CSV table of C-alpha atoms and ligand atoms in Angstrom, one decimal:
chain,number,residue,atom,x,y,z
A,168,MET,CA,102.6,153.4,216.2
A,169,PRO,CA,104.8,152.3,213.3
A,170,ALA,CA,108.1,154.1,213.2
A,171,ARG,CA,108.2,156.8,210.6
A,172,ASP,CA,110.7,155.5,208.1
A,173,HIS,CA,112.3,157.6,205.5
A,174,ALA,CA,110.4,156.0,202.6
A,175,ASP,CA,107.1,156.9,204.0
A,176,PRO,CA,107.6,160.1,206.0
A,177,LEU,CA,104.0,160.8,206.4
A,178,MET,CA,102.9,157.2,206.8
A,179,LEU,CA,101.0,157.4,203.6
A,180,ASP,CA,100.5,153.7,203.6
A,181,ARG,CA,97.1,153.6,205.2
A,182,THR,CA,97.0,149.9,205.1
A,183,ALA,CA,99.5,149.8,207.9
A,184,PRO,CA,98.0,149.5,211.4
A,185,ASP,CA,97.6,152.9,213.2
A,186,ALA,CA,98.9,154.7,210.1
A,187,ARG,CA,96.9,157.8,210.6
A,188,LEU,CA,97.8,161.4,210.0
A,189,VAL,CA,96.1,162.8,213.1
A,190,ASP,CA,99.1,164.7,214.5
A,191,VAL,CA,100.6,165.6,211.2
A,192,GLN,CA,101.1,169.3,210.5
A,193,ILE,CA,101.4,170.7,207.0
A,194,ALA,CA,102.3,174.2,206.0
A,195,VAL,CA,101.6,175.4,202.4
A,196,VAL,CA,102.9,178.5,200.7
A,197,ALA,CA,100.4,179.7,198.2
A,198,GLY,CA,98.8,182.4,196.1
A,199,GLY,CA,95.2,182.6,194.8
A,200,VAL,CA,93.6,180.6,192.1
A,201,GLY,CA,96.3,178.0,191.6
A,202,GLY,CA,97.1,178.0,195.3
A,203,SER,CA,93.6,177.3,196.3
A,204,ARG,CA,93.1,174.4,193.9
A,205,PHE,CA,96.3,173.0,195.3
A,206,VAL,CA,95.2,173.3,198.9
A,207,ARG,CA,91.9,171.6,198.1
A,208,GLY,CA,94.1,168.7,196.9
A,209,VAL,CA,96.2,168.8,200.1
A,210,ARG,CA,93.0,168.5,202.2
A,211,HIS,CA,91.9,165.6,200.1
A,212,ALA,CA,95.3,163.9,200.4
A,213,TYR,CA,95.7,164.4,204.1
A,214,PRO,CA,92.2,164.9,205.6
A,215,ASP,CA,93.3,164.4,209.2
A,216,ALA,CA,96.3,166.7,209.1
A,217,ARG,CA,96.5,170.1,210.6
A,218,LEU,CA,97.0,172.5,207.7
A,219,THR,CA,98.3,176.1,207.8
A,220,VAL,CA,98.2,178.0,204.5
A,221,ILE,CA,100.6,180.9,204.3
A,222,VAL,CA,99.0,183.2,201.7
A,223,ASN,CA,100.5,185.9,199.5
A,224,THR,CA,99.3,189.4,200.3
A,225,ALA,CA,101.4,191.4,197.9
A,226,ASP,CA,98.4,191.6,195.5
A,227,ASP,CA,96.5,193.5,198.1
A,228,ILE,CA,95.2,196.9,197.0
A,229,ARG,CA,93.0,199.7,198.3
A,230,LEU,CA,90.2,200.7,195.9
A,231,HIS,CA,87.2,202.9,196.6
A,232,GLY,CA,88.5,203.1,200.2
A,233,LEU,CA,88.3,199.3,200.6
A,234,HIS,CA,91.2,196.9,201.5
A,235,ILE,CA,91.0,194.0,199.0
A,236,SER,CA,93.1,190.9,199.6
A,237,PRO,CA,92.6,188.9,196.4
A,238,ASP,CA,94.6,185.8,197.2
A,239,LEU,CA,93.3,185.5,200.8
A,240,ASP,CA,89.7,185.8,199.5
A,241,THR,CA,90.2,183.3,196.7
A,242,MET,CA,91.6,180.9,199.2
A,243,MET,CA,88.8,181.5,201.8
A,244,TYR,CA,86.0,181.3,199.3
A,245,SER,CA,87.5,178.2,197.6
A,246,LEU,CA,88.0,176.3,200.9
A,247,GLY,CA,84.5,177.5,202.0
A,248,ASP,CA,82.9,176.1,198.8
A,249,ALA,CA,81.7,179.5,197.9
A,250,ILE,CA,84.1,180.2,195.0
A,251,ASP,CA,82.8,180.7,191.4
A,252,PRO,CA,84.0,177.5,189.8
A,253,GLU,CA,84.4,178.8,186.3
A,254,ARG,CA,86.3,182.0,187.1
A,255,GLY,CA,88.2,180.4,189.9
A,256,TRP,CA,88.0,183.6,192.0
A,257,GLY,CA,85.1,185.6,193.5
A,258,ARG,CA,81.8,184.3,194.8
A,259,ALA,CA,79.5,181.9,193.1
A,260,ASP,CA,76.2,183.4,192.1
A,261,GLU,CA,77.8,186.8,192.2
A,262,THR,CA,76.1,190.0,190.9
A,263,TRP,CA,77.8,193.2,189.8
A,264,ARG,CA,75.3,196.0,190.5
A,265,VAL,CA,77.3,198.1,192.9
A,266,GLY,CA,80.3,198.1,190.4
A,267,ALA,CA,77.9,199.2,187.6
A,268,GLU,CA,76.6,202.1,189.7
A,269,LEU,CA,80.2,203.2,190.5
A,270,ALA,CA,80.9,203.1,186.8
A,271,ALA,CA,77.7,205.1,186.1
A,272,TYR,CA,79.1,207.8,188.4
A,273,GLY,CA,82.3,207.7,186.4
A,274,VAL,CA,84.3,206.7,189.5
A,275,GLU,CA,87.7,205.2,188.7
A,276,PRO,CA,89.0,202.6,188.6
A,277,THR,CA,86.4,200.7,186.5
A,278,TRP,CA,88.8,197.9,185.5
A,279,PHE,CA,88.7,196.0,188.8
A,280,GLY,CA,85.7,193.7,189.1
A,281,LEU,CA,84.0,194.2,192.4
A,282,GLY,CA,81.1,191.8,193.0
A,283,ASP,CA,78.2,192.7,195.3
A,284,LEU,CA,78.7,189.7,197.6
A,285,ASP,CA,82.5,190.2,197.5
A,286,LEU,CA,82.1,193.8,198.6
A,287,ALA,CA,80.7,192.7,201.9
A,288,THR,CA,84.0,190.9,202.7
A,289,HIS,CA,85.9,194.1,201.7
A,290,LEU,CA,83.7,196.2,203.9
A,291,VAL,CA,84.1,194.0,207.0
A,292,ARG,CA,87.9,193.7,206.4
A,293,THR,CA,88.3,197.5,206.0
A,294,GLN,CA,86.3,198.3,209.1
A,295,MET,CA,88.2,195.9,211.2
A,296,LEU,CA,91.6,197.1,209.9
A,297,ASP,CA,90.5,200.7,210.4
A,298,ALA,CA,89.6,199.8,214.0
A,299,GLY,CA,93.1,198.6,214.5
A,300,TYR,CA,93.0,194.8,214.1
A,301,PRO,CA,95.9,193.3,212.2
A,302,LEU,CA,95.2,191.5,208.9
A,303,SER,CA,95.9,188.1,210.4
A,304,ALA,CA,93.1,188.7,213.1
A,305,VAL,CA,90.8,190.0,210.4
A,306,THR,CA,91.4,187.0,208.3
A,307,GLN,CA,90.7,184.7,211.2
A,308,ALA,CA,87.5,186.5,211.9
A,309,LEU,CA,86.4,186.3,208.2
A,310,CYS,CA,87.3,182.6,208.1
A,311,THR,CA,85.0,181.7,211.0
A,312,ARG,CA,82.2,182.0,208.5
A,313,TRP,CA,83.8,179.9,205.8
A,314,LEU,CA,86.1,177.3,207.4
A,315,THR,CA,84.1,175.1,209.7
A,316,ASP,CA,87.0,173.0,210.9
A,317,SER,CA,89.3,175.8,212.0
A,318,ASP,CA,91.1,173.3,214.2
A,319,HIS,CA,92.5,171.6,211.1
A,320,LEU,CA,92.7,174.5,208.7
A,321,GLN,CA,94.1,178.0,209.2
A,322,LEU,CA,94.8,180.7,206.7
A,323,LEU,CA,97.6,183.2,207.5
A,324,PRO,CA,98.5,186.2,205.6
A,325,MET,CA,102.3,186.2,204.9
A,326,THR,CA,102.5,189.5,206.8
A,327,ASP,CA,100.3,192.0,208.6
A,328,ASP,CA,102.4,194.8,207.1
A,329,ARG,CA,101.7,196.5,203.8
A,330,VAL,CA,103.5,195.0,200.9
A,331,GLU,CA,102.6,195.7,197.3
A,332,THR,CA,103.9,194.2,194.1
A,333,HIS,CA,104.6,196.8,191.5
A,334,VAL,CA,105.6,196.2,187.9
A,335,VAL,CA,108.0,198.6,186.1
A,336,ILE,CA,106.9,199.1,182.5
A,337,ASP,CA,108.0,201.5,179.7
A,338,ALA,CA,106.4,204.9,179.7
A,339,PRO,CA,108.0,206.9,176.8
A,340,SER,CA,106.4,210.2,178.0
A,341,ALA,CA,107.8,209.9,181.6
A,342,PRO,CA,111.1,211.7,182.3
A,343,SER,CA,112.7,208.3,183.4
A,344,GLY,CA,111.1,206.5,180.4
A,345,VAL,CA,109.5,204.0,182.8
A,346,ARG,CA,106.7,203.9,185.4
A,347,ALA,CA,105.7,201.4,188.1
A,348,VAL,CA,102.1,200.2,188.2
A,349,HIS,CA,100.4,198.1,190.9
A,350,PHE,CA,100.4,194.4,190.0
A,351,GLN,CA,96.6,194.6,189.7
A,352,GLU,CA,96.8,197.3,187.2
A,353,TYR,CA,99.4,195.4,185.2
A,354,TRP,CA,97.3,192.2,185.2
A,355,VAL,CA,93.7,193.2,185.3
A,356,LYS,CA,93.8,196.6,183.4
A,357,LEU,CA,96.8,196.1,181.1
A,358,HIS,CA,96.4,192.3,180.7
A,359,ALA,CA,100.2,191.8,181.2
A,360,GLU,CA,100.7,193.2,177.7
A,361,PRO,CA,103.5,195.7,178.4
A,362,GLU,CA,106.9,194.1,178.9
A,363,ALA,CA,107.8,193.9,182.6
A,364,ARG,CA,111.2,195.6,183.1
A,365,GLN,CA,111.3,194.9,186.8
A,366,VAL,CA,109.1,193.5,189.5
A,367,LEU,CA,109.2,195.2,192.9
A,368,GLN,CA,107.8,194.2,196.2
A,369,VAL,CA,107.3,197.6,197.8
A,370,GLY,CA,107.6,197.4,201.6
A,371,ILE,CA,109.0,193.9,201.8
A,372,GLU,CA,112.2,194.7,203.5
A,373,LYS,CA,110.5,196.1,206.5
A,374,SER,CA,107.7,193.5,206.6
A,375,ARG,CA,107.5,190.9,209.3
A,376,PRO,CA,106.0,187.4,209.1
A,377,ALA,CA,102.4,187.4,210.5
A,378,PRO,CA,102.0,185.8,213.9
A,379,GLY,CA,102.1,182.0,213.5
A,380,VAL,CA,103.8,181.9,210.2
A,381,ILE,CA,107.3,181.0,211.4
A,382,GLU,CA,105.9,178.5,213.9
A,383,ALA,CA,103.8,176.8,211.2
A,384,ILE,CA,106.9,176.3,209.1
A,385,THR,CA,109.2,175.3,212.0
A,386,GLU,CA,106.7,172.9,213.6
A,387,ALA,CA,105.5,171.4,210.3
A,388,ASP,CA,106.0,167.7,209.4
A,389,LEU,CA,105.8,168.7,205.7
A,390,VAL,CA,106.1,172.0,203.9
A,391,LEU,CA,104.6,172.3,200.4
A,392,VAL,CA,105.1,175.0,197.9
A,393,ALA,CA,102.0,175.3,195.7
A,394,PRO,CA,102.3,175.6,191.9
A,395,SER,CA,101.5,179.3,192.3
A,396,ASN,CA,103.1,182.1,190.4
A,397,PRO,CA,106.8,182.1,191.3
A,398,VAL,CA,107.2,185.8,190.9
A,399,VAL,CA,104.1,187.4,192.4
A,400,SER,CA,102.7,184.7,194.7
A,401,VAL,CA,105.4,182.4,196.1
A,402,GLY,CA,108.1,185.1,195.5
A,403,PRO,CA,106.7,187.7,197.9
A,404,VAL,CA,106.0,185.1,200.6
A,405,LEU,CA,109.6,183.9,200.5
A,406,ALA,CA,110.9,187.5,200.5
A,407,VAL,CA,109.3,188.4,203.8
A,408,PRO,CA,112.3,188.5,206.0
A,409,GLY,CA,112.5,185.4,208.1
A,410,ILE,CA,110.3,183.1,206.0
A,411,ARG,CA,112.9,181.8,203.6
A,412,THR,CA,115.3,181.2,206.6
A,413,ALA,CA,112.6,179.3,208.4
A,414,ILE,CA,111.9,177.1,205.4
A,415,ILE,CA,115.7,176.5,204.9
A,416,ALA,CA,115.9,175.5,208.6
A,417,THR,CA,112.8,173.4,209.2
A,418,LYS,CA,113.2,169.7,210.0
A,419,ALA,CA,110.3,169.0,207.6
A,420,PRO,CA,110.7,167.9,204.0
A,421,VAL,CA,110.0,170.7,201.6
A,422,VAL,CA,108.4,169.8,198.3
A,423,GLY,CA,107.5,172.2,195.5
A,424,PHE,CA,105.2,171.7,192.5
A,425,SER,CA,105.6,173.4,189.1
A,426,GLY,CA,103.0,175.8,187.8
A,427,ILE,CA,104.9,175.9,184.6
A,428,ILE,CA,104.1,173.0,182.3
A,429,SER,CA,105.6,172.6,178.8
A,430,GLY,CA,107.1,176.1,179.0
A,431,ALA,CA,104.0,178.0,179.9
A,432,PRO,CA,101.9,178.7,183.0
A,433,VAL,CA,98.6,176.7,183.1
A,434,LEU,CA,96.9,180.0,183.6
A,435,GLY,CA,97.9,183.6,184.4
A,436,MET,CA,100.9,185.7,183.5
A,437,ALA,CA,103.9,184.1,185.0
A,438,HIS,CA,105.5,183.9,181.5
A,439,ARG,CA,105.4,187.7,181.3
A,440,LEU,CA,107.1,188.2,184.7
A,441,LEU,CA,109.7,185.4,185.0
A,442,PRO,CA,111.9,187.1,182.4
A,443,ALA,CA,111.9,190.2,184.5
A,444,ILE,CA,113.5,188.3,187.4
A,445,GLY,CA,115.9,186.5,185.1
A,446,VAL,CA,114.3,183.1,185.2
A,447,ASP,CA,113.4,181.1,182.0
A,448,VAL,CA,109.8,180.0,181.5
A,449,ASP,CA,110.4,176.4,182.1
A,450,ALA,CA,109.8,174.0,185.0
A,451,ALA,CA,113.5,173.3,185.5
A,452,ALA,CA,114.5,177.0,185.7
A,453,VAL,CA,111.8,177.6,188.2
A,454,GLY,CA,112.8,174.7,190.4
A,455,LEU,CA,116.5,175.8,190.3
A,456,HIS,CA,115.3,179.4,191.1
A,457,TYR,CA,113.8,178.0,194.3
A,458,GLY,CA,116.9,175.9,194.7
A,459,SER,CA,117.8,172.7,196.4
A,460,ARG,CA,118.1,172.9,200.2
A,461,ALA,CA,121.4,171.1,199.9
A,462,ALA,CA,122.7,174.1,198.0
A,463,GLY,CA,121.1,176.9,200.1
A,464,GLY,CA,117.7,176.9,198.4
A,465,ILE,CA,114.4,175.8,199.9
A,466,LEU,CA,113.5,172.5,198.2
A,467,ASP,CA,114.1,168.9,199.1
A,468,GLY,CA,112.0,167.8,196.1
A,469,TRP,CA,110.6,169.4,193.0
A,470,VAL,CA,107.7,167.9,191.1
A,471,ILE,CA,107.2,168.7,187.4
A,472,ASP,CA,104.7,167.5,184.8
A,473,ASP,CA,105.2,164.4,182.7
A,474,THR,CA,105.4,166.5,179.6
A,475,ASP,CA,108.6,168.0,181.1
A,476,ALA,CA,110.2,164.7,182.0
A,477,GLY,CA,113.0,165.6,179.6
A,478,LEU,CA,114.2,168.2,182.1
A,479,LEU,CA,114.8,165.6,184.8
A,480,PRO,CA,118.4,164.9,183.9
A,481,ARG,CA,119.2,168.6,184.0
A,482,LEU,CA,117.6,168.9,187.4
A,483,ALA,CA,119.5,165.8,188.7
A,484,GLN,CA,122.7,167.2,187.4
A,485,ALA,CA,122.1,170.5,189.2
A,486,GLY,CA,121.5,168.5,192.4
A,487,LEU,CA,117.8,169.1,192.8
A,488,THR,CA,115.8,165.9,193.4
A,489,ALA,CA,112.9,166.0,191.0
A,490,VAL,CA,110.2,163.7,189.7
A,491,SER,CA,107.5,164.0,187.1
A,492,THR,CA,103.8,163.1,187.1
A,493,ASP,CA,100.5,164.5,185.7
A,494,LEU,CA,100.3,167.9,187.4
A,495,ILE,CA,96.9,169.1,186.1
A,496,MET,CA,94.6,170.0,188.9
A,497,LYS,CA,91.5,168.7,187.3
A,498,ASP,CA,89.8,168.1,190.6
A,499,PRO,CA,90.8,167.6,194.3
A,500,ALA,CA,91.2,163.9,193.8
A,501,ALA,CA,93.6,164.3,190.9
A,502,THR,CA,95.5,167.0,192.7
A,503,SER,CA,95.7,164.8,195.8
A,504,ARG,CA,97.2,161.9,193.8
A,505,PHE,CA,100.0,164.0,192.4
A,506,ILE,CA,100.7,165.5,195.8
A,507,GLN,CA,101.0,162.1,197.5
A,508,TYR,CA,103.1,160.8,194.7
A,509,GLY,CA,105.4,163.8,194.7
A,510,VAL,CA,105.8,163.9,198.4
A,511,LYS,CA,106.6,160.2,198.6
A,512,LEU,CA,109.1,160.1,195.8
A,513,ALA,CA,110.7,163.5,196.5
A,514,THR,CA,111.3,162.5,200.2
A,515,GLU,CA,112.5,158.9,199.7
B,139,GDP,P1,96.8,183.7,191.5
B,139,GDP,O1,97.3,184.3,192.7
B,139,GDP,O2,95.3,183.7,191.4
B,139,GDP,O3,97.5,184.2,190.3
B,139,GDP,O4,97.1,182.2,191.6
B,139,GDP,P2,98.4,181.4,192.0
B,139,GDP,O5,99.6,182.3,191.9
B,139,GDP,O6,98.2,180.7,193.3
B,139,GDP,O7,98.4,180.4,190.9
B,139,GDP,C1,98.7,180.7,189.5
B,139,GDP,C2,99.6,179.6,189.0
B,139,GDP,O8,99.0,178.4,189.1
B,139,GDP,C3,99.9,179.8,187.5
B,139,GDP,O9,101.3,180.1,187.3
B,139,GDP,C4,99.5,178.5,186.9
B,139,GDP,O10,100.4,178.0,186.0
B,139,GDP,C5,99.4,177.5,188.1
B,139,GDP,N1,98.3,176.6,187.8
B,139,GDP,C6,97.0,176.8,187.6
B,139,GDP,N2,96.4,175.6,187.3
B,139,GDP,C7,97.3,174.7,187.4
B,139,GDP,C8,97.2,173.2,187.2
B,139,GDP,O11,96.2,172.6,186.9
B,139,GDP,N3,98.4,172.6,187.4
B,139,GDP,C9,99.6,173.2,187.7
B,139,GDP,N4,100.7,172.5,187.9
B,139,GDP,N5,99.7,174.5,187.9
B,139,GDP,C10,98.5,175.2,187.7
B,140,CA,CA1,97.4,186.5,193.3
């Protein structure tokens, strides 16, 4: 085996003899739609690596008596080639008859889209949880249907404990003048229109990392932070006690990718939530929010889009190693290219 030198930590040079990635372990921190596109790129870049995806569960919600895990489902359907490609979430060829029936009965809430095929997943998950299985075991059971090479790909919820993101918004008629709504209500029902005063991760202090999460980070050869929403996807994962510490301590290089390009998220509502945590909506501010490992943060390298290359001197001055490239996840091949490029440069 060629020695792993610093310039090519994952032996990306496949022209070198024996330069295979068979034993390489990669851990990815991710949310839903952006996270799953990113992970498809990781698989394309490192097809032989063993990949553990640590998925945000703070979007989870119980509706109609069902436990819904939006980010885990988006990841599972996407990696199982069952995702609706246009929407980026939910099942392809979905129908919506059950939801229409619930609405016809006047059952609230009507703002959350529940597809008929998707409902089966929620039914199985809820039954297993009610029977006493932890979410991580339920996720593994659901994934046996969708992830055929489970040796090489594992989805882990960040925690088996209940954590929910709530957004504090103005409510002039409430005695306190504000009220907290579940993140799903803020995003799906209110379209992120009310100004977010505060973002809370209810239950996070007492949550514990799901089994396997800390090991995946500690034993990884590479840790990647997807360009997922820094406030409601990556934020909750890092806030589960023990996870940030494990990332800070791992021997693996940690490389993050910006979901903020030219001062705006490519999709979603990060621009509505970043101000509530005191972070500017730009790729440099998000990178510095995660921070350089040399300065107590989590990153060895931060990858931003070429359109933001003007921010590189600011990042360098602040001590965060950063590079720019085309960060649009057009397809897994394009995503794979920027991941390999980012990993190589950010770890040189
Ligand atoms: P969610 O849980 O479904 O909201 O998805 P994630 O949190 O995983 O991902 C949402 C983030 O992905 C958003 O902040 C987007 O800006 C980012 N994103 C989506 N598409 C792209 C892309 O093509 N390139 C980059 N760099 N970021 C993207
Ligand atoms: Ca999400």
